[in-house]
């Protein structure tokens, strides 16, 4: 009772003195946008770039390193997923360090250590050495920084260079199914260069050009989503992008030439990241401030777990046949799109 009276008394005094309470939007409006905000955004961009490089480089080296590191489909799956496993493992550790020493030291120290680790990656002489280093790189990357959306978007993105590499190995227009199915592990021979199944290094420049095109579409998609968010809302953007990505992923199965495949991949992977950005904006608005950090941490952890599982499952789907990978990923895009229909609208709503 005394507490209630005290609060009421303080509120009345504040109102008499003209110090009325303000909501979050009013407080942000009062602080305005200045140099601090620009520096903060620039710092976030640097860290996001570093984290993206950490999670992406594994997929980029798959085509050219498969012979040197004896990479069969299962090893490729572990190499692309081990970073996310390290992120899951390191999330709690970095959370404790951040609570004790603050976030600034984590951001600055994390970026520096990631730079060192990326240099060391280049000196890896074996598969196990690289996997070990990528694991600890993931532990570091988890500090400064969705489940089904992460599963689909990151799986398609990390295996994108490998798919393009398989396509570049032939000039035929028979469709993706002629190239996507991976042989059984026992049929690959990494040492006998007289065998017809000798390991081939796939290093055509079109692999990386196509990957750059897809990522560029993703950047444009994010800018488009940002410009439309106040008009149509995050919920609508998330549903539309997930549906477009689902249809495009399934359509890859029917594609007959590389140009069509690049276009569909751009819609599947690039547009999906616009939806992921909207998802990251929706999550904090669904829960009160007191529980926001916990919910975001759980969401990110589930996303990393989904990315890890997706990269382990995808190579096995490639061994089963052609339609299995794309139909599975297409459904994984479609299901969250339907579930998002039940989300409340949070655009232009005051934060609680």
CSV table of N, CA and C in Angstrom, one decimal, residues 101-188:
chain,number,residue,atom,x,y,z
A,101,UNK,N,31.8,-7.5,-18.1
A,101,UNK,CA,32.7,-6.6,-18.6
A,101,UNK,C,32.1,-5.6,-19.6
A,102,UNK,N,30.9,-5.8,-20.0
A,102,UNK,CA,30.3,-4.9,-21.0
A,102,UNK,C,30.4,-5.4,-22.4
A,103,UNK,N,29.6,-4.8,-23.3
A,103,UNK,CA,29.5,-5.2,-24.7
A,103,UNK,C,30.6,-4.6,-25.6
A,104,UNK,N,31.2,-3.5,-25.2
A,104,UNK,CA,32.2,-2.8,-26.0
A,104,UNK,C,33.4,-3.7,-26.2
A,105,UNK,N,33.9,-4.3,-25.1
A,105,UNK,CA,35.1,-5.1,-25.2
A,105,UNK,C,34.8,-6.4,-26.1
A,106,UNK,N,33.6,-6.9,-26.1
A,106,UNK,CA,33.2,-8.0,-26.8
A,106,UNK,C,33.3,-7.7,-28.3
A,107,UNK,N,32.7,-6.6,-28.7
A,107,UNK,CA,32.6,-6.2,-30.1
A,107,UNK,C,34.0,-5.9,-30.7
A,108,UNK,N,34.8,-5.1,-30.0
A,108,UNK,CA,36.2,-4.8,-30.5
A,108,UNK,C,37.1,-6.0,-30.4
A,109,UNK,N,37.1,-6.7,-29.3
A,109,UNK,CA,37.9,-7.9,-29.2
A,109,UNK,C,37.5,-9.0,-30.1
A,110,UNK,N,36.2,-9.2,-30.3
A,110,UNK,CA,35.7,-10.2,-31.2
A,110,UNK,C,36.1,-10.0,-32.7
A,111,UNK,N,35.9,-8.8,-33.1
A,111,UNK,CA,36.3,-8.5,-34.5
A,111,UNK,C,37.8,-8.7,-34.8
A,112,UNK,N,38.6,-8.3,-33.8
A,112,UNK,CA,40.1,-8.5,-33.9
A,112,UNK,C,40.4,-10.0,-34.0
A,113,UNK,N,39.8,-10.8,-33.1
A,113,UNK,CA,40.1,-12.2,-33.1
A,113,UNK,C,39.6,-12.9,-34.3
A,114,UNK,N,38.4,-12.5,-34.8
A,114,UNK,CA,37.9,-13.1,-36.1
A,114,UNK,C,38.9,-12.8,-37.2
A,115,UNK,N,39.5,-11.6,-37.3
A,115,UNK,CA,40.5,-11.3,-38.3
A,115,UNK,C,41.7,-12.2,-38.2
A,116,UNK,N,42.1,-12.5,-37.0
A,116,UNK,CA,43.3,-13.4,-36.8
A,116,UNK,C,42.9,-14.8,-37.3
A,117,UNK,N,41.7,-15.3,-36.9
A,117,UNK,CA,41.3,-16.6,-37.3
A,117,UNK,C,41.2,-16.8,-38.8
A,118,UNK,N,40.7,-15.8,-39.4
A,118,UNK,CA,40.5,-15.9,-40.9
A,118,UNK,C,41.8,-15.9,-41.6
A,119,UNK,N,42.8,-15.4,-41.0
A,119,UNK,CA,44.2,-15.5,-41.6
A,119,UNK,C,44.7,-16.9,-41.4
A,120,UNK,N,44.5,-17.4,-40.2
A,120,UNK,CA,45.0,-18.8,-39.8
A,120,UNK,C,44.3,-19.8,-40.7
A,121,UNK,N,43.0,-19.6,-41.1
A,121,UNK,CA,42.3,-20.6,-41.9
A,121,UNK,C,43.1,-20.9,-43.2
A,122,UNK,N,43.7,-19.9,-43.7
A,122,UNK,CA,44.5,-20.1,-45.0
A,122,UNK,C,45.6,-21.0,-44.8
A,123,UNK,N,46.1,-21.3,-43.6
A,123,UNK,CA,47.2,-22.2,-43.4
A,123,UNK,C,46.8,-23.6,-43.0
A,124,UNK,N,45.5,-23.9,-43.1
A,124,UNK,CA,45.0,-25.2,-42.7
A,124,UNK,C,45.6,-26.3,-43.7
A,125,UNK,N,46.1,-27.4,-43.2
A,125,UNK,CA,46.6,-28.4,-44.1
A,125,UNK,C,45.8,-29.7,-44.1
A,126,UNK,N,44.7,-29.7,-43.3
A,126,UNK,CA,43.9,-30.9,-43.3
A,126,UNK,C,42.5,-30.5,-43.0
A,127,UNK,N,41.6,-31.5,-43.3
A,127,UNK,CA,40.1,-31.2,-43.0
A,127,UNK,C,39.9,-31.0,-41.6
A,128,UNK,N,40.5,-31.9,-40.7
A,128,UNK,CA,40.2,-31.8,-39.3
A,128,UNK,C,40.8,-30.5,-38.7
A,129,UNK,N,41.9,-30.0,-39.2
A,129,UNK,CA,42.4,-28.8,-38.7
A,129,UNK,C,41.5,-27.6,-39.0
A,130,UNK,N,41.0,-27.6,-40.3
A,130,UNK,CA,40.1,-26.5,-40.7
A,130,UNK,C,38.8,-26.6,-39.9
A,131,UNK,N,38.2,-27.7,-39.7
A,131,UNK,CA,37.0,-27.9,-39.0
A,131,UNK,C,37.1,-27.4,-37.5
A,132,UNK,N,38.3,-27.7,-36.9
A,132,UNK,CA,38.5,-27.3,-35.5
A,132,UNK,C,38.6,-25.8,-35.5
A,133,UNK,N,39.3,-25.2,-36.4
A,133,UNK,CA,39.5,-23.7,-36.4
A,133,UNK,C,38.1,-23.0,-36.7
A,134,UNK,N,37.3,-23.6,-37.6
A,134,UNK,CA,36.0,-23.0,-37.9
A,134,UNK,C,35.1,-23.1,-36.7
A,135,UNK,N,35.2,-24.1,-35.9
A,135,UNK,CA,34.4,-24.3,-34.6
A,135,UNK,C,34.8,-23.1,-33.7
A,136,UNK,N,36.0,-22.9,-33.4
A,136,UNK,CA,36.4,-21.8,-32.5
A,136,UNK,C,36.1,-20.4,-33.1
A,137,UNK,N,36.2,-20.4,-34.5
A,137,UNK,CA,35.8,-19.1,-35.1
A,137,UNK,C,34.3,-18.8,-34.9
A,138,UNK,N,33.5,-19.9,-34.9
A,138,UNK,CA,32.1,-19.7,-34.5
A,138,UNK,C,31.8,-19.3,-33.1
A,139,UNK,N,32.6,-19.9,-32.2
A,139,UNK,CA,32.5,-19.5,-30.8
A,139,UNK,C,32.8,-18.0,-30.6
A,140,UNK,N,33.8,-17.5,-31.3
A,140,UNK,CA,34.1,-16.0,-31.3
A,140,UNK,C,33.0,-15.2,-32.0
A,141,UNK,N,32.5,-15.7,-33.1
A,141,UNK,CA,31.5,-14.9,-33.9
A,141,UNK,C,30.2,-14.8,-33.1
A,142,UNK,N,30.0,-15.7,-32.2
A,142,UNK,CA,28.7,-15.7,-31.5
A,142,UNK,C,28.6,-14.5,-30.5
A,143,UNK,N,29.7,-13.9,-30.1
A,143,UNK,CA,29.7,-12.9,-29.1
A,143,UNK,C,29.1,-11.6,-29.5
A,144,UNK,N,29.7,-10.9,-30.5
A,144,UNK,CA,29.1,-9.7,-30.9
A,144,UNK,C,27.8,-9.8,-31.7
A,145,UNK,N,27.5,-10.6,-32.1
A,145,UNK,CA,26.3,-10.5,-32.8
A,145,UNK,C,25.1,-10.4,-31.8
A,146,UNK,N,14.0,-17.5,-35.5
A,146,UNK,CA,14.2,-17.6,-36.7
A,146,UNK,C,14.4,-19.0,-37.2
A,147,UNK,N,14.1,-19.8,-36.4
A,147,UNK,CA,14.7,-21.1,-36.6
A,147,UNK,C,14.5,-21.6,-38.0
A,148,UNK,N,13.2,-21.8,-38.5
A,148,UNK,CA,13.0,-22.4,-39.8
A,148,UNK,C,13.5,-21.5,-41.0
A,149,UNK,N,13.4,-20.2,-40.8
A,149,UNK,CA,13.9,-19.3,-41.8
A,149,UNK,C,15.4,-19.3,-41.9
A,150,UNK,N,16.1,-19.4,-40.8
A,150,UNK,CA,17.6,-19.6,-40.8
A,150,UNK,C,17.9,-20.9,-41.4
A,151,UNK,N,17.2,-22.0,-41.1
A,151,UNK,CA,17.4,-23.3,-41.7
A,151,UNK,C,17.4,-23.2,-43.2
A,152,UNK,N,16.4,-22.6,-43.8
A,152,UNK,CA,16.3,-22.6,-45.2
A,152,UNK,C,17.3,-21.6,-45.9
A,153,UNK,N,17.3,-20.4,-45.4
A,153,UNK,CA,18.1,-19.3,-46.1
A,153,UNK,C,19.6,-19.7,-46.0
A,154,UNK,N,20.1,-20.0,-44.8
A,154,UNK,CA,21.5,-20.3,-44.7
A,154,UNK,C,21.9,-21.6,-45.4
A,155,UNK,N,21.0,-22.6,-45.4
A,155,UNK,CA,21.4,-23.9,-46.1
A,155,UNK,C,21.5,-23.6,-47.6
A,156,UNK,N,20.5,-22.9,-48.2
A,156,UNK,CA,20.6,-22.6,-49.6
A,156,UNK,C,21.8,-21.7,-49.9
A,157,UNK,N,22.1,-20.8,-49.0
A,157,UNK,CA,23.2,-19.9,-49.3
A,157,UNK,C,24.5,-20.6,-49.2
A,158,UNK,N,24.7,-21.4,-48.2
A,158,UNK,CA,26.0,-22.0,-48.1
A,158,UNK,C,26.3,-23.1,-49.1
A,159,UNK,N,25.3,-23.8,-49.6
A,159,UNK,CA,25.4,-24.8,-50.6
A,159,UNK,C,25.3,-24.2,-52.0
A,160,UNK,N,25.1,-22.9,-52.2
A,160,UNK,CA,24.9,-22.3,-53.5
A,160,UNK,C,26.2,-22.4,-54.3
A,161,UNK,N,27.4,-22.1,-53.8
A,161,UNK,CA,28.6,-22.3,-54.6
A,161,UNK,C,28.8,-23.7,-55.1
A,162,UNK,N,28.5,-24.7,-54.3
A,162,UNK,CA,28.6,-26.1,-54.7
A,162,UNK,C,27.7,-26.4,-55.8
A,163,UNK,N,26.4,-26.0,-55.8
A,163,UNK,CA,25.5,-26.2,-56.8
A,163,UNK,C,25.9,-25.5,-58.1
A,164,UNK,N,26.4,-24.3,-58.0
A,164,UNK,CA,26.9,-23.6,-59.2
A,164,UNK,C,28.1,-24.3,-59.8
A,165,UNK,N,28.9,-24.9,-58.9
A,165,UNK,CA,30.1,-25.6,-59.4
A,165,UNK,C,29.7,-26.8,-60.2
A,166,UNK,N,28.7,-27.5,-59.7
A,166,UNK,CA,28.3,-28.7,-60.4
A,166,UNK,C,27.7,-28.4,-61.8
A,167,UNK,N,27.0,-27.2,-61.8
A,167,UNK,CA,26.5,-26.7,-63.1
A,167,UNK,C,27.6,-26.3,-64.1
A,168,UNK,N,28.6,-25.7,-63.6
A,168,UNK,CA,29.7,-25.2,-64.4
A,168,UNK,C,30.5,-26.4,-65.0
A,169,UNK,N,30.4,-27.6,-64.5
A,169,UNK,CA,31.1,-28.7,-65.0
A,169,UNK,C,30.6,-29.3,-66.3
A,170,UNK,N,29.5,-28.7,-66.8
A,170,UNK,CA,28.9,-29.2,-68.0
A,170,UNK,C,28.2,-28.0,-68.8
A,171,UNK,N,28.3,-28.1,-70.1
A,171,UNK,CA,27.7,-27.1,-71.0
A,171,UNK,C,26.3,-27.4,-71.4
A,172,UNK,N,25.7,-28.6,-71.0
A,172,UNK,CA,24.4,-29.0,-71.5
A,172,UNK,C,23.3,-28.3,-70.8
A,173,UNK,N,22.2,-28.3,-71.4
A,173,UNK,CA,21.0,-27.6,-70.9
A,173,UNK,C,19.9,-28.7,-70.4
A,174,UNK,N,20.4,-29.8,-69.9
A,174,UNK,CA,19.6,-30.9,-69.5
A,174,UNK,C,18.8,-30.6,-68.2
A,175,UNK,N,19.2,-29.5,-67.5
A,175,UNK,CA,18.5,-29.2,-66.3
A,175,UNK,C,19.4,-29.5,-65.1
A,176,UNK,N,19.0,-29.0,-63.9
A,176,UNK,CA,19.9,-29.2,-62.7
A,176,UNK,C,20.0,-30.6,-62.3
A,177,UNK,N,19.0,-31.4,-62.6
A,177,UNK,CA,19.0,-32.8,-62.1
A,177,UNK,C,20.1,-33.6,-62.7
A,178,UNK,N,20.6,-33.2,-63.8
A,178,UNK,CA,21.7,-34.0,-64.4
A,178,UNK,C,23.0,-33.8,-63.6
A,179,UNK,N,23.1,-32.8,-62.7
A,179,UNK,CA,24.3,-32.4,-62.1
A,179,UNK,C,24.2,-32.5,-60.5
A,180,UNK,N,23.0,-32.3,-60.0
A,180,UNK,CA,22.9,-32.1,-58.6
A,180,UNK,C,23.1,-33.4,-57.8
A,181,UNK,N,22.7,-34.5,-58.3
A,181,UNK,CA,22.8,-35.8,-57.5
A,181,UNK,C,24.3,-36.1,-57.3
A,182,UNK,N,24.7,-36.3,-56.0
A,182,UNK,CA,26.0,-36.6,-55.7
A,182,UNK,C,26.2,-38.1,-55.6
A,183,UNK,N,27.4,-38.6,-56.1
A,183,UNK,CA,27.6,-40.1,-56.0
A,183,UNK,C,27.9,-40.5,-54.6
A,184,UNK,N,27.7,-41.8,-54.3
A,184,UNK,CA,28.0,-42.3,-53.0
A,184,UNK,C,29.4,-42.1,-52.6
A,185,UNK,N,29.7,-42.0,-51.3
A,185,UNK,CA,31.0,-41.7,-50.9
A,185,UNK,C,32.0,-42.8,-51.3
A,186,UNK,N,31.6,-44.0,-51.3
A,186,UNK,CA,32.5,-45.1,-51.7
A,186,UNK,C,32.9,-45.1,-53.1
A,187,UNK,N,32.1,-44.3,-54.0
A,187,UNK,CA,32.4,-44.3,-55.4
A,187,UNK,C,33.5,-43.2,-55.7
A,188,UNK,N,33.8,-42.3,-54.8
A,188,UNK,CA,34.7,-41.3,-55.0
A,188,UNK,C,36.1,-41.8,-54.8
